[in-house]
mmCIF file of C-alpha atoms in Angstrom:
data_model
loop_
_atom_site.group_PDB
_atom_site.id
_atom_site.type_symbol
_atom_site.label_atom_id
_atom_site.label_comp_id
_atom_site.label_asym_id
_atom_site.label_seq_id
_atom_site.Cartn_x
_atom_site.Cartn_y
_atom_site.Cartn_z
ATOM 1 C CA UNK V 1 -56.255 -0.182 36.809
ATOM 2 C CA UNK V 2 -52.591 1.007 37.098
ATOM 3 C CA UNK V 3 -49.602 -1.809 38.260
ATOM 4 C CA UNK V 4 -46.750 -0.883 40.141
ATOM 5 C CA UNK V 5 -44.028 -3.366 41.990
ATOM 6 C CA UNK V 6 -44.560 -1.095 44.987
ATOM 7 C CA UNK V 7 -46.807 1.751 46.216
ATOM 8 C CA UNK V 8 -46.317 3.470 49.317
ATOM 9 C CA UNK V 9 -50.007 4.977 50.979
ATOM 10 C CA UNK V 10 -49.435 8.186 52.813
ATOM 11 C CA UNK V 11 -46.706 10.803 51.658
ATOM 12 C CA UNK V 12 -45.101 11.983 55.068
ATOM 13 C CA UNK V 13 -42.258 11.685 56.399
ATOM 14 C CA UNK V 14 -41.932 7.601 56.639
ATOM 15 C CA UNK V 15 -43.660 7.161 53.206
ATOM 16 C CA UNK V 16 -40.969 9.520 51.399
ATOM 17 C CA UNK V 17 -38.185 8.292 53.204
ATOM 18 C CA UNK V 18 -39.236 4.434 52.399
ATOM 19 C CA UNK V 19 -39.694 5.374 48.426
ATOM 20 C CA UNK V 20 -36.431 6.980 48.237
ATOM 21 C CA UNK V 21 -34.530 4.063 49.671
ATOM 22 C CA UNK V 22 -36.183 1.646 47.931
ATOM 23 C CA UNK V 23 -35.416 3.514 44.885
ATOM 24 C CA UNK V 24 -32.395 3.634 44.960
ATOM 25 C CA UNK V 25 -31.499 0.337 46.081
ATOM 26 C CA UNK V 26 -33.574 -1.100 43.106
ATOM 27 C CA UNK V 27 -34.125 1.504 40.604
ATOM 28 C CA UNK V 28 -35.654 -0.666 38.359
ATOM 29 C CA UNK V 29 -38.844 -1.066 40.379
ATOM 30 C CA UNK V 30 -41.626 1.097 39.396
ATOM 31 C CA UNK V 31 -42.321 3.090 42.919
ATOM 32 C CA UNK V 32 -45.609 5.446 43.551
ATOM 33 C CA UNK V 33 -46.468 6.996 46.582
ATOM 34 C CA UNK V 34 -50.354 7.808 46.854
ATOM 35 C CA UNK V 35 -50.976 10.829 49.160
ATOM 36 C CA UNK V 36 -54.405 12.298 49.737
ATOM 37 C CA UNK V 37 -53.631 15.719 49.999
ATOM 38 C CA UNK V 38 -52.518 18.636 47.149
ATOM 39 C CA UNK V 39 -49.107 18.225 48.698
ATOM 40 C CA UNK V 40 -47.312 15.694 51.116
ATOM 41 C CA UNK V 41 -44.939 16.083 53.792
ATOM 42 C CA UNK V 42 -47.275 18.257 56.191
ATOM 43 C CA UNK V 43 -46.249 17.308 59.129
ATOM 44 C CA UNK V 44 -42.066 17.716 57.791
ATOM 45 C CA UNK V 45 -43.594 21.244 57.341
ATOM 46 C CA UNK V 46 -44.804 22.436 60.416
ATOM 47 C CA UNK V 47 -42.277 20.250 63.202
ATOM 48 C CA UNK V 48 -40.007 22.243 65.231
ATOM 49 C CA UNK V 49 -41.884 25.341 64.414
ATOM 50 C CA UNK V 50 -41.371 25.238 60.666
ATOM 51 C CA UNK V 51 -37.205 24.232 61.529
ATOM 52 C CA UNK V 52 -38.043 20.290 61.094
ATOM 53 C CA UNK V 53 -36.856 18.614 64.438
ATOM 54 C CA UNK V 54 -35.296 15.986 62.141
ATOM 55 C CA UNK V 55 -34.200 13.625 65.156
ATOM 56 C CA UNK V 56 -32.356 13.838 68.032
ATOM 57 C CA UNK V 57 -28.788 13.850 69.339
ATOM 58 C CA UNK V 58 -29.106 10.275 71.493
ATOM 59 C CA UNK V 59 -26.839 7.441 69.975
ATOM 60 C CA UNK V 60 -26.491 4.588 72.401
ATOM 61 C CA UNK V 61 -29.752 2.600 71.253
ATOM 62 C CA UNK V 62 -30.927 1.353 74.550
ATOM 63 C CA UNK V 63 -31.078 4.937 75.635
ATOM 64 C CA UNK V 64 -32.833 5.893 72.529
ATOM 65 C CA UNK V 65 -36.058 3.631 72.813
ATOM 66 C CA UNK V 66 -36.660 5.411 76.424
ATOM 67 C CA UNK V 67 -38.075 8.017 74.466
ATOM 68 C CA UNK V 68 -40.300 5.850 73.584
ATOM 69 C CA UNK V 69 -43.537 5.115 75.712
ATOM 70 C CA UNK V 70 -45.137 2.856 73.310
ATOM 71 C CA UNK V 71 -42.900 0.920 71.204
ATOM 72 C CA UNK V 72 -39.443 1.005 73.526
ATOM 73 C CA UNK V 73 -38.822 -2.450 73.112
ATOM 74 C CA UNK V 74 -39.580 -3.222 69.648
ATOM 75 C CA UNK V 75 -37.177 -0.344 68.745
ATOM 76 C CA UNK V 76 -34.270 -1.600 70.258
ATOM 77 C CA UNK V 77 -33.187 -4.167 67.550
ATOM 78 C CA UNK V 78 -34.046 -2.061 64.483
ATOM 79 C CA UNK V 79 -32.361 1.373 66.174
ATOM 80 C CA UNK V 80 -29.131 -1.291 65.995
ATOM 81 C CA UNK V 81 -29.360 -1.134 61.955
ATOM 82 C CA UNK V 82 -30.373 2.573 61.606
ATOM 83 C CA UNK V 83 -30.581 5.089 64.287
ATOM 84 C CA UNK V 84 -29.350 8.472 64.689
ATOM 85 C CA UNK V 85 -25.875 8.577 63.330
ATOM 86 C CA UNK V 86 -27.260 7.240 60.225
ATOM 87 C CA UNK V 87 -29.665 9.789 59.832
ATOM 88 C CA UNK V 88 -27.393 12.340 60.045
ATOM 89 C CA UNK V 89 -25.035 10.882 57.467
ATOM 90 C CA UNK V 90 -28.245 10.029 55.067
ATOM 91 C CA UNK V 91 -28.762 13.399 55.064
ATOM 92 C CA UNK V 92 -25.341 14.942 54.831
ATOM 93 C CA UNK V 93 -24.843 12.687 51.840
ATOM 94 C CA UNK V 94 -27.943 14.549 50.174
ATOM 95 C CA UNK V 95 -26.602 18.116 51.125
ATOM 96 C CA UNK V 96 -28.321 18.675 54.309
ATOM 97 C CA UNK V 97 -26.444 19.228 57.506
ATOM 98 C CA UNK V 98 -27.856 18.859 60.562
ATOM 99 C CA UNK V 99 -27.032 20.538 63.740
ATOM 100 C CA UNK V 100 -27.275 19.862 67.192
ATOM 101 C CA UNK V 101 -28.939 22.128 69.699
ATOM 102 C CA UNK V 102 -28.162 22.612 73.544
ATOM 103 C CA UNK V 103 -31.419 20.466 74.254
ATOM 104 C CA UNK V 104 -30.048 17.437 72.045
ATOM 105 C CA UNK V 105 -32.646 18.313 69.617
ATOM 106 C CA UNK V 106 -31.631 18.607 65.506
ATOM 107 C CA UNK V 107 -32.630 21.037 63.256
ATOM 108 C CA UNK V 108 -31.232 21.266 59.358
ATOM 109 C CA UNK V 109 -28.197 24.229 59.526
ATOM 110 C CA UNK V 110 -30.639 26.187 57.244
ATOM 111 C CA UNK V 111 -33.259 26.430 60.117
ATOM 112 C CA UNK V 112 -36.210 25.354 57.229
ATOM 113 C CA UNK V 113 -38.065 22.595 57.112
ATOM 114 C CA UNK V 114 -38.478 23.589 53.244
ATOM 115 C CA UNK V 115 -34.866 22.054 52.972
ATOM 116 C CA UNK V 116 -35.989 18.341 54.152
ATOM 117 C CA UNK V 117 -39.134 18.644 51.627
ATOM 118 C CA UNK V 118 -36.620 19.793 49.161
ATOM 119 C CA UNK V 119 -34.501 16.819 49.677
ATOM 120 C CA UNK V 120 -37.253 14.721 49.433
ATOM 121 C CA UNK V 121 -38.992 15.859 46.243
ATOM 122 C CA UNK V 122 -35.435 16.520 44.268
ATOM 123 C CA UNK V 123 -34.570 12.625 45.225
ATOM 124 C CA UNK V 124 -37.800 11.574 44.062
ATOM 125 C CA UNK V 125 -37.588 13.348 40.836
ATOM 126 C CA UNK V 126 -34.073 11.980 40.663
ATOM 127 C CA UNK V 127 -34.777 8.583 41.496
ATOM 128 C CA UNK V 128 -38.063 8.547 38.951
ATOM 129 C CA UNK V 129 -40.492 7.877 42.004
ATOM 130 C CA UNK V 130 -43.851 8.610 41.251
ATOM 131 C CA UNK V 131 -46.199 10.813 43.612
ATOM 132 C CA UNK V 132 -49.580 10.713 43.461
ATOM 133 C CA UNK V 133 -51.742 13.467 44.929
ATOM 134 C CA UNK V 134 -55.956 13.791 45.781
ATOM 135 C CA UNK V 135 -55.561 9.844 46.385
ATOM 136 C CA UNK V 136 -57.909 9.396 49.220
ATOM 137 C CA UNK V 137 -57.968 5.477 49.768
ATOM 138 C CA UNK V 138 -60.824 3.724 49.885
ATOM 139 C CA UNK V 139 -60.083 0.165 50.248
ATOM 140 C CA UNK V 140 -57.049 -2.108 50.555
ATOM 141 C CA UNK V 141 -57.759 -5.809 49.645
ATOM 142 C CA UNK V 142 -55.184 -8.961 48.747
ATOM 143 C CA UNK V 143 -55.438 -10.371 45.591
ATOM 144 C CA UNK V 144 -53.990 -13.463 44.754
ATOM 145 C CA UNK V 145 -50.357 -12.852 45.740
ATOM 146 C CA UNK V 146 -51.085 -9.071 44.968
ATOM 147 C CA UNK V 147 -52.270 -6.477 46.706
ATOM 148 C CA UNK V 148 -55.133 -3.972 45.073
ATOM 149 C CA UNK V 149 -55.793 -0.848 46.437
ATOM 150 C CA UNK V 150 -59.138 1.628 45.678
ATOM 151 C CA UNK V 151 -59.175 5.386 46.072
ATOM 152 C CA UNK V 152 -61.676 8.093 45.137
ATOM 153 C CA UNK V 153 -59.752 8.540 41.488
ATOM 154 C CA UNK V 154 -58.271 5.151 40.685
ATOM 155 C CA UNK V 155 -57.700 1.629 41.234
ATOM 156 C CA UNK V 156 -53.861 0.513 41.641
ATOM 157 C CA UNK V 157 -52.553 -3.195 41.532
ATOM 158 C CA UNK V 158 -49.293 -3.524 43.973
ATOM 159 C CA UNK V 159 -46.532 -6.338 44.600
ATOM 160 C CA UNK V 160 -45.572 -4.954 47.557
ATOM 161 C CA UNK V 161 -47.312 -2.373 49.858
ATOM 162 C CA UNK V 162 -46.186 -0.162 52.437
ATOM 163 C CA UNK V 163 -48.348 1.627 54.764
ATOM 164 C CA UNK V 164 -47.175 5.161 56.392
ATOM 165 C CA UNK V 165 -50.297 7.149 57.027
ATOM 166 C CA UNK V 166 -49.460 8.317 60.092
ATOM 167 C CA UNK V 167 -52.465 8.313 62.634
ATOM 168 C CA UNK V 168 -54.950 7.743 60.328
ATOM 169 C CA UNK V 169 -58.455 6.470 61.460
ATOM 170 C CA UNK V 170 -59.874 5.133 58.104
ATOM 171 C CA UNK V 171 -56.943 3.616 57.090
ATOM 172 C CA UNK V 172 -56.741 1.584 60.633
ATOM 173 C CA UNK V 173 -60.314 0.725 59.439
ATOM 174 C CA UNK V 174 -59.173 -0.985 56.538
ATOM 175 C CA UNK V 175 -56.466 -2.871 58.001
ATOM 176 C CA UNK V 176 -58.852 -3.972 60.097
ATOM 177 C CA UNK V 177 -60.574 -5.635 57.490
ATOM 178 C CA UNK V 178 -57.608 -7.336 56.585
ATOM 179 C CA UNK V 179 -57.294 -8.958 60.354
ATOM 180 C CA UNK V 180 -55.205 -6.283 61.992
ATOM 181 C CA UNK V 181 -56.047 -5.242 64.840
ATOM 182 C CA UNK V 182 -55.472 -1.588 66.199
ATOM 183 C CA UNK V 183 -54.376 -0.232 69.434
ATOM 184 C CA UNK V 184 -57.414 2.318 70.416
ATOM 185 C CA UNK V 185 -56.000 5.777 69.727
ATOM 186 C CA UNK V 186 -55.513 8.362 72.484
ATOM 187 C CA UNK V 187 -54.160 11.569 72.034
ATOM 188 C CA UNK V 188 -50.438 12.129 73.258
ATOM 189 C CA UNK V 189 -48.126 15.429 73.453
ATOM 190 C CA UNK V 190 -50.573 17.521 74.863
ATOM 191 C CA UNK V 191 -50.781 20.537 77.273
ATOM 192 C CA UNK V 192 -52.711 20.649 80.322
ATOM 193 C CA UNK V 193 -55.362 23.175 81.102
ATOM 194 C CA UNK V 194 -55.263 24.900 84.712
ATOM 195 C CA UNK V 195 -56.711 28.118 85.993
ATOM 196 C CA UNK V 196 -55.460 28.634 89.174
ATOM 197 C CA UNK V 197 -54.261 32.222 90.935
ATOM 198 C CA UNK V 198 -50.595 31.429 91.146
ATOM 199 C CA UNK V 199 -50.023 31.048 87.127
ATOM 200 C CA UNK V 200 -52.679 33.710 86.556
ATOM 201 C CA UNK V 201 -51.241 36.683 84.743
ATOM 202 C CA UNK V 202 -47.566 35.340 83.902
ATOM 203 C CA UNK V 203 -47.757 33.445 81.037
ATOM 204 C CA UNK V 204 -44.371 32.941 79.413
ATOM 205 C CA UNK V 205 -42.705 32.474 82.605
ATOM 206 C CA UNK V 206 -40.432 29.449 82.928
ATOM 207 C CA UNK V 207 -39.635 27.296 85.794
ATOM 208 C CA UNK V 208 -36.246 25.379 84.483
ATOM 209 C CA UNK V 209 -35.890 22.418 86.315
ATOM 210 C CA UNK V 210 -39.176 21.359 88.483
ATOM 211 C CA UNK V 211 -40.028 17.829 89.136
ATOM 212 C CA UNK V 212 -44.157 17.071 89.102
ATOM 213 C CA UNK V 213 -45.910 14.086 89.737
ATOM 214 C CA UNK V 214 -49.589 12.924 88.774
ATOM 215 C CA UNK V 215 -51.313 12.093 92.071
ATOM 216 C CA UNK V 216 -52.891 8.842 92.718
ATOM 217 C CA UNK V 217 -50.922 7.320 89.781
ATOM 218 C CA UNK V 218 -46.767 6.415 89.519
ATOM 219 C CA UNK V 219 -46.572 8.856 86.680
ATOM 220 C CA UNK V 220 -43.611 11.517 87.248
ATOM 221 C CA UNK V 221 -41.513 13.717 84.826
ATOM 222 C CA UNK V 222 -38.833 16.152 85.373
ATOM 223 C CA UNK V 223 -37.342 19.482 83.700
ATOM 224 C CA UNK V 224 -38.592 22.738 81.981
ATOM 225 C CA UNK V 225 -42.008 23.848 82.743
ATOM 226 C CA UNK V 226 -44.014 26.926 81.395
ATOM 227 C CA UNK V 227 -46.746 28.331 82.441
ATOM 228 C CA UNK V 228 -49.150 29.488 79.345
ATOM 229 C CA UNK V 229 -52.373 31.427 78.878
ATOM 230 C CA UNK V 230 -54.296 28.646 79.586
ATOM 231 C CA UNK V 231 -52.255 26.565 82.146
ATOM 232 C CA UNK V 232 -48.875 24.300 81.575
ATOM 233 C CA UNK V 233 -46.321 23.335 78.955
ATOM 234 C CA UNK V 234 -42.991 22.670 78.097
ATOM 235 C CA UNK V 235 -40.901 19.463 78.284
ATOM 236 C CA UNK V 236 -41.789 18.280 81.921
ATOM 237 C CA UNK V 237 -45.913 18.101 80.709
ATOM 238 C CA UNK V 238 -45.020 17.035 77.652
ATOM 239 C CA UNK V 239 -43.693 14.032 78.649
ATOM 240 C CA UNK V 240 -46.117 13.131 81.658
ATOM 241 C CA UNK V 241 -48.574 13.290 78.547
ATOM 242 C CA UNK V 242 -46.524 11.084 76.675
ATOM 243 C CA UNK V 243 -46.147 8.650 79.193
ATOM 244 C CA UNK V 244 -49.755 9.073 80.482
ATOM 245 C CA UNK V 245 -51.863 9.146 77.429
ATOM 246 C CA UNK V 246 -53.872 5.999 78.260
ATOM 247 C CA UNK V 247 -54.435 6.951 82.457
ATOM 248 C CA UNK V 248 -55.083 10.020 81.752
ATOM 249 C CA UNK V 249 -57.068 9.442 78.701
ATOM 250 C CA UNK V 250 -59.247 7.314 81.575
ATOM 251 C CA UNK V 251 -58.797 9.934 84.217
ATOM 252 C CA UNK V 252 -60.800 12.154 81.656
ATOM 253 C CA UNK V 253 -58.087 14.419 81.561
ATOM 254 C CA UNK V 254 -59.183 15.810 84.992
ATOM 255 C CA UNK V 255 -56.892 15.010 87.816
ATOM 256 C CA UNK V 256 -53.956 16.452 90.192
ATOM 257 C CA UNK V 257 -50.521 17.322 89.866
ATOM 258 C CA UNK V 258 -47.876 18.097 92.577
ATOM 259 C CA UNK V 259 -45.258 20.374 91.497
ATOM 260 C CA UNK V 260 -41.787 20.187 93.267
ATOM 261 C CA UNK V 261 -40.656 24.092 91.759
ATOM 262 C CA UNK V 262 -36.930 23.833 93.310
ATOM 263 C CA UNK V 263 -36.119 19.787 93.726
ATOM 264 C CA UNK V 264 -35.369 20.007 97.315
ATOM 265 C CA UNK V 265 -37.190 18.354 99.966
ATOM 266 C CA UNK V 266 -39.940 19.908 101.888
ATOM 267 C CA UNK V 267 -37.717 20.144 104.716
ATOM 268 C CA UNK V 268 -34.520 20.830 103.266
ATOM 269 C CA UNK V 269 -36.427 23.685 101.778
ATOM 270 C CA UNK V 270 -37.486 24.902 105.697
ATOM 271 C CA UNK V 271 -34.056 24.758 107.264
ATOM 272 C CA UNK V 272 -32.662 26.778 103.837
ATOM 273 C CA UNK V 273 -36.142 29.443 104.724
ATOM 274 C CA UNK V 274 -35.033 29.812 108.167
ATOM 275 C CA UNK V 275 -31.421 30.579 107.070
ATOM 276 C CA UNK V 276 -33.113 33.278 105.248
ATOM 277 C CA UNK V 277 -35.073 34.641 107.814
ATOM 278 C CA UNK V 278 -31.757 34.925 109.699
ATOM 279 C CA UNK V 279 -29.670 36.766 106.979
ATOM 280 C CA UNK V 280 -32.069 38.622 105.311
ATOM 281 C CA UNK V 281 -34.218 39.718 108.306
ATOM 282 C CA UNK V 282 -34.857 43.387 106.925
ATOM 283 C CA UNK V 283 -35.129 42.619 103.624
ATOM 284 C CA UNK V 284 -38.867 42.364 102.325
ATOM 285 C CA UNK V 285 -39.695 38.944 101.054
ATOM 286 C CA UNK V 286 -41.261 39.010 98.150
ATOM 287 C CA UNK V 287 -38.773 41.694 96.240
ATOM 288 C CA UNK V 288 -35.780 39.159 96.919
ATOM 289 C CA UNK V 289 -36.181 36.316 94.776
ATOM 290 C CA UNK V 290 -34.651 33.026 95.816
ATOM 291 C CA UNK V 291 -34.085 29.197 94.348
ATOM 292 C CA UNK V 292 -33.231 31.042 90.843
ATOM 293 C CA UNK V 293 -37.247 31.035 89.940
ATOM 294 C CA UNK V 294 -38.493 33.445 87.800
ATOM 295 C CA UNK V 295 -39.263 36.870 89.769
ATOM 296 C CA UNK V 296 -42.960 36.684 88.549
ATOM 297 C CA UNK V 297 -43.292 32.846 89.586
ATOM 298 C CA UNK V 298 -41.607 33.557 93.202
ATOM 299 C CA UNK V 299 -44.023 36.481 93.881
ATOM 300 C CA UNK V 300 -46.764 34.447 93.422
ATOM 301 C CA UNK V 301 -45.738 31.957 95.427
ATOM 302 C CA UNK V 302 -44.697 34.211 98.644
ATOM 303 C CA UNK V 303 -48.421 35.852 98.310
ATOM 304 C CA UNK V 304 -50.014 32.346 97.989
ATOM 305 C CA UNK V 305 -48.598 31.690 101.350
ATOM 306 C CA UNK V 306 -50.518 34.505 103.310
ATOM 307 C CA UNK V 307 -47.195 36.537 103.082
ATOM 308 C CA UNK V 308 -48.046 39.789 102.053
ATOM 309 C CA UNK V 309 -46.420 42.454 100.008
ATOM 310 C CA UNK V 310 -45.073 44.280 103.005
ATOM 311 C CA UNK V 311 -43.561 41.536 104.735
ATOM 312 C CA UNK V 312 -39.965 41.329 106.012
ATOM 313 C CA UNK V 313 -38.027 38.113 106.222
ATOM 314 C CA UNK V 314 -37.593 38.778 109.708
ATOM 315 C CA UNK V 315 -41.852 39.104 110.358
ATOM 316 C CA UNK V 316 -42.546 35.590 109.106
ATOM 317 C CA UNK V 317 -44.094 32.917 111.312
ATOM 318 C CA UNK V 318 -43.526 29.780 111.557
ATOM 319 C CA UNK V 319 -46.727 28.768 109.679
ATOM 320 C CA UNK V 320 -46.164 31.327 106.804
ATOM 321 C CA UNK V 321 -42.440 29.391 106.904
ATOM 322 C CA UNK V 322 -44.378 26.373 106.522
ATOM 323 C CA UNK V 323 -46.812 27.620 103.745
ATOM 324 C CA UNK V 324 -44.064 28.901 101.631
ATOM 325 C CA UNK V 325 -42.244 25.840 101.501
ATOM 326 C CA UNK V 326 -44.776 23.808 100.384
ATOM 327 C CA UNK V 327 -45.642 25.937 97.453
ATOM 328 C CA UNK V 328 -41.979 25.545 96.551
ATOM 329 C CA UNK V 329 -41.926 21.894 97.199
ATOM 330 C CA UNK V 330 -45.642 20.443 96.455
ATOM 331 C CA UNK V 331 -47.757 22.360 94.802
ATOM 332 C CA UNK V 332 -51.155 20.816 94.128
ATOM 333 C CA UNK V 333 -52.974 22.104 90.969
ATOM 334 C CA UNK V 334 -55.602 21.069 89.481
ATOM 335 C CA UNK V 335 -55.594 20.103 85.689
ATOM 336 C CA UNK V 336 -58.852 20.334 83.961
ATOM 337 C CA UNK V 337 -58.512 18.900 80.099
ATOM 338 C CA UNK V 338 -56.107 19.398 77.875
ATOM 339 C CA UNK V 339 -54.757 21.465 74.680
ATOM 340 C CA UNK V 340 -53.111 20.661 71.386
ATOM 341 C CA UNK V 341 -49.594 21.054 71.457
ATOM 342 C CA UNK V 342 -48.868 23.299 68.350
ATOM 343 C CA UNK V 343 -49.390 21.276 65.112
ATOM 344 C CA UNK V 344 -47.869 18.586 66.266
ATOM 345 C CA UNK V 345 -50.236 16.400 67.563
ATOM 346 C CA UNK V 346 -48.829 12.860 68.376
ATOM 347 C CA UNK V 347 -51.106 9.712 68.995
ATOM 348 C CA UNK V 348 -50.814 7.328 70.975
ATOM 349 C CA UNK V 349 -52.918 3.711 69.192
ATOM 350 C CA UNK V 350 -52.267 2.102 65.978
ATOM 351 C CA UNK V 351 -51.468 -1.117 64.114
ATOM 352 C CA UNK V 352 -50.490 -3.632 67.250
ATOM 353 C CA UNK V 353 -47.024 -4.567 67.164
ATOM 354 C CA UNK V 354 -47.636 -8.000 67.760
ATOM 355 C CA UNK V 355 -48.825 -8.450 64.559
ATOM 356 C CA UNK V 356 -45.719 -6.784 62.894
ATOM 357 C CA UNK V 357 -41.884 -8.053 62.512
ATOM 358 C CA UNK V 358 -39.453 -5.939 63.315
ATOM 359 C CA UNK V 359 -36.900 -7.022 61.324
ATOM 360 C CA UNK V 360 -38.329 -6.556 58.297
ATOM 361 C CA UNK V 361 -41.182 -3.917 59.382
ATOM 362 C CA UNK V 362 -43.604 -6.458 57.501
ATOM 363 C CA UNK V 363 -46.656 -7.725 58.771
ATOM 364 C CA UNK V 364 -46.877 -11.132 60.229
ATOM 365 C CA UNK V 365 -50.257 -12.126 58.833
ATOM 366 C CA UNK V 366 -49.982 -11.086 55.285
ATOM 367 C CA UNK V 367 -46.819 -11.165 53.217
ATOM 368 C CA UNK V 368 -45.205 -8.119 51.322
ATOM 369 C CA UNK V 369 -47.864 -5.444 53.500
ATOM 370 C CA UNK V 370 -45.345 -3.054 55.372
ATOM 371 C CA UNK V 371 -45.768 -0.060 57.792
ATOM 372 C CA UNK V 372 -43.702 2.663 59.360
ATOM 373 C CA UNK V 373 -44.126 5.475 61.314
ATOM 374 C CA UNK V 374 -47.121 6.191 63.506
ATOM 375 C CA UNK V 375 -49.507 3.925 61.858
ATOM 376 C CA UNK V 376 -47.915 1.995 64.262
ATOM 377 C CA UNK V 377 -48.986 1.510 68.042
ATOM 378 C CA UNK V 378 -45.283 3.706 68.388
ATOM 379 C CA UNK V 379 -45.387 6.813 69.861
ATOM 380 C CA UNK V 380 -42.745 9.211 71.287
ATOM 381 C CA UNK V 381 -41.948 12.288 73.714
ATOM 382 C CA UNK V 382 -41.163 15.555 72.105
ATOM 383 C CA UNK V 383 -37.658 16.483 70.378
ATOM 384 C CA UNK V 384 -37.333 14.810 66.944
ATOM 385 C CA UNK V 385 -37.959 10.902 68.381
ATOM 386 C CA UNK V 386 -41.110 10.480 66.077
ATOM 387 C CA UNK V 387 -39.279 11.024 63.055
ATOM 388 C CA UNK V 388 -36.567 8.786 64.266
ATOM 389 C CA UNK V 389 -38.586 5.964 64.629
ATOM 390 C CA UNK V 390 -40.474 6.677 60.720
ATOM 391 C CA UNK V 391 -36.738 6.865 59.401
ATOM 392 C CA UNK V 392 -36.069 3.826 61.026
ATOM 393 C CA UNK V 393 -38.691 1.965 60.041
ATOM 394 C CA UNK V 394 -38.917 3.405 56.548
ATOM 395 C CA UNK V 395 -35.318 2.497 56.010
ATOM 396 C CA UNK V 396 -35.592 -1.176 57.250
ATOM 397 C CA UNK V 397 -38.748 -2.005 55.372
ATOM 398 C CA UNK V 398 -37.190 -0.308 51.820
ATOM 399 C CA UNK V 399 -34.143 -2.704 52.724
ATOM 400 C CA UNK V 400 -37.107 -5.615 52.301
ATOM 401 C CA UNK V 401 -39.116 -4.274 49.902
ATOM 402 C CA UNK V 402 -36.159 -3.831 47.371
ATOM 403 C CA UNK V 403 -35.458 -7.458 47.249
#
């Protein structure tokens, strides 16, 4: 049986970050990362389209917490200990400079996730952290004041263990065996499947600033909306999918959404359309795009309002004006199913937050058992927030595990 002071289960973002920080704080400790794959940091590799969305330029702890549908309350204290500015400084000290994009997302200036991976791997080598690959965990048990871990390859004994396995159902089951309770996992961060003639044939079109409601719920979001081959995506949709993860799962992903494409009320829109009817009397409605909408989307919404391609503004009747105002401000679409958002799948669910001490990220049920990252019932909207949760939890756990 191999013996270590610290074993980290999971060679992802949180696992590596914790190992490096523990080793730096206490070089005398014997530390190993157990990773089930042939290589680690797979999610880091694919994040942000291969660029790695390290964090988000939000520097006020309270405001940062608002991006977490699950974990908002619990992360407030931890973010006062370690958050965005600390993340930037941590990477810069190790030669990795980050940049802020217009939407607040932060990436390495190299635009490559390999920069982050290389940083982690070189730090583990420098600090003498062992990384053991092809180690699929089979059991985790308390043995006196130590932890016994069994993988398909080996058996290990550790004084302290950090579980950083992300959304891994098998590991959650093992944690249930040591009396932790698990919030049932459901998908978060997914796109909506919609089949509708108003968006048929226009994939790639982006409406920059829409408001979307899920009908018969309190779910509302706003932001850019992307038309895809199978329906809708982009931040406005992803935000709804994260905050509505549990409700939308209960509906079996079949529901209606109402989209306000121009963020005006129906009445305000109607008045503006009446003015256009006068001002552009001789112009063809379909040819002169209004409200800063993409041209192809405008044309689809005009046709859906029973206004044919030849009609001029002067010829529009009242019912057509009403129909166009409705399409622009309260267009209803049927959602029938979901699709995974790229490779960046995120799951709502995990270790019950009431069973964790968020001053240390240690289990309240077992001494010397710690958690970091998405193994906990914490998840965020897209934009670097899930990684920030991983860095924060791993850093705070490391402070305590290194003692």
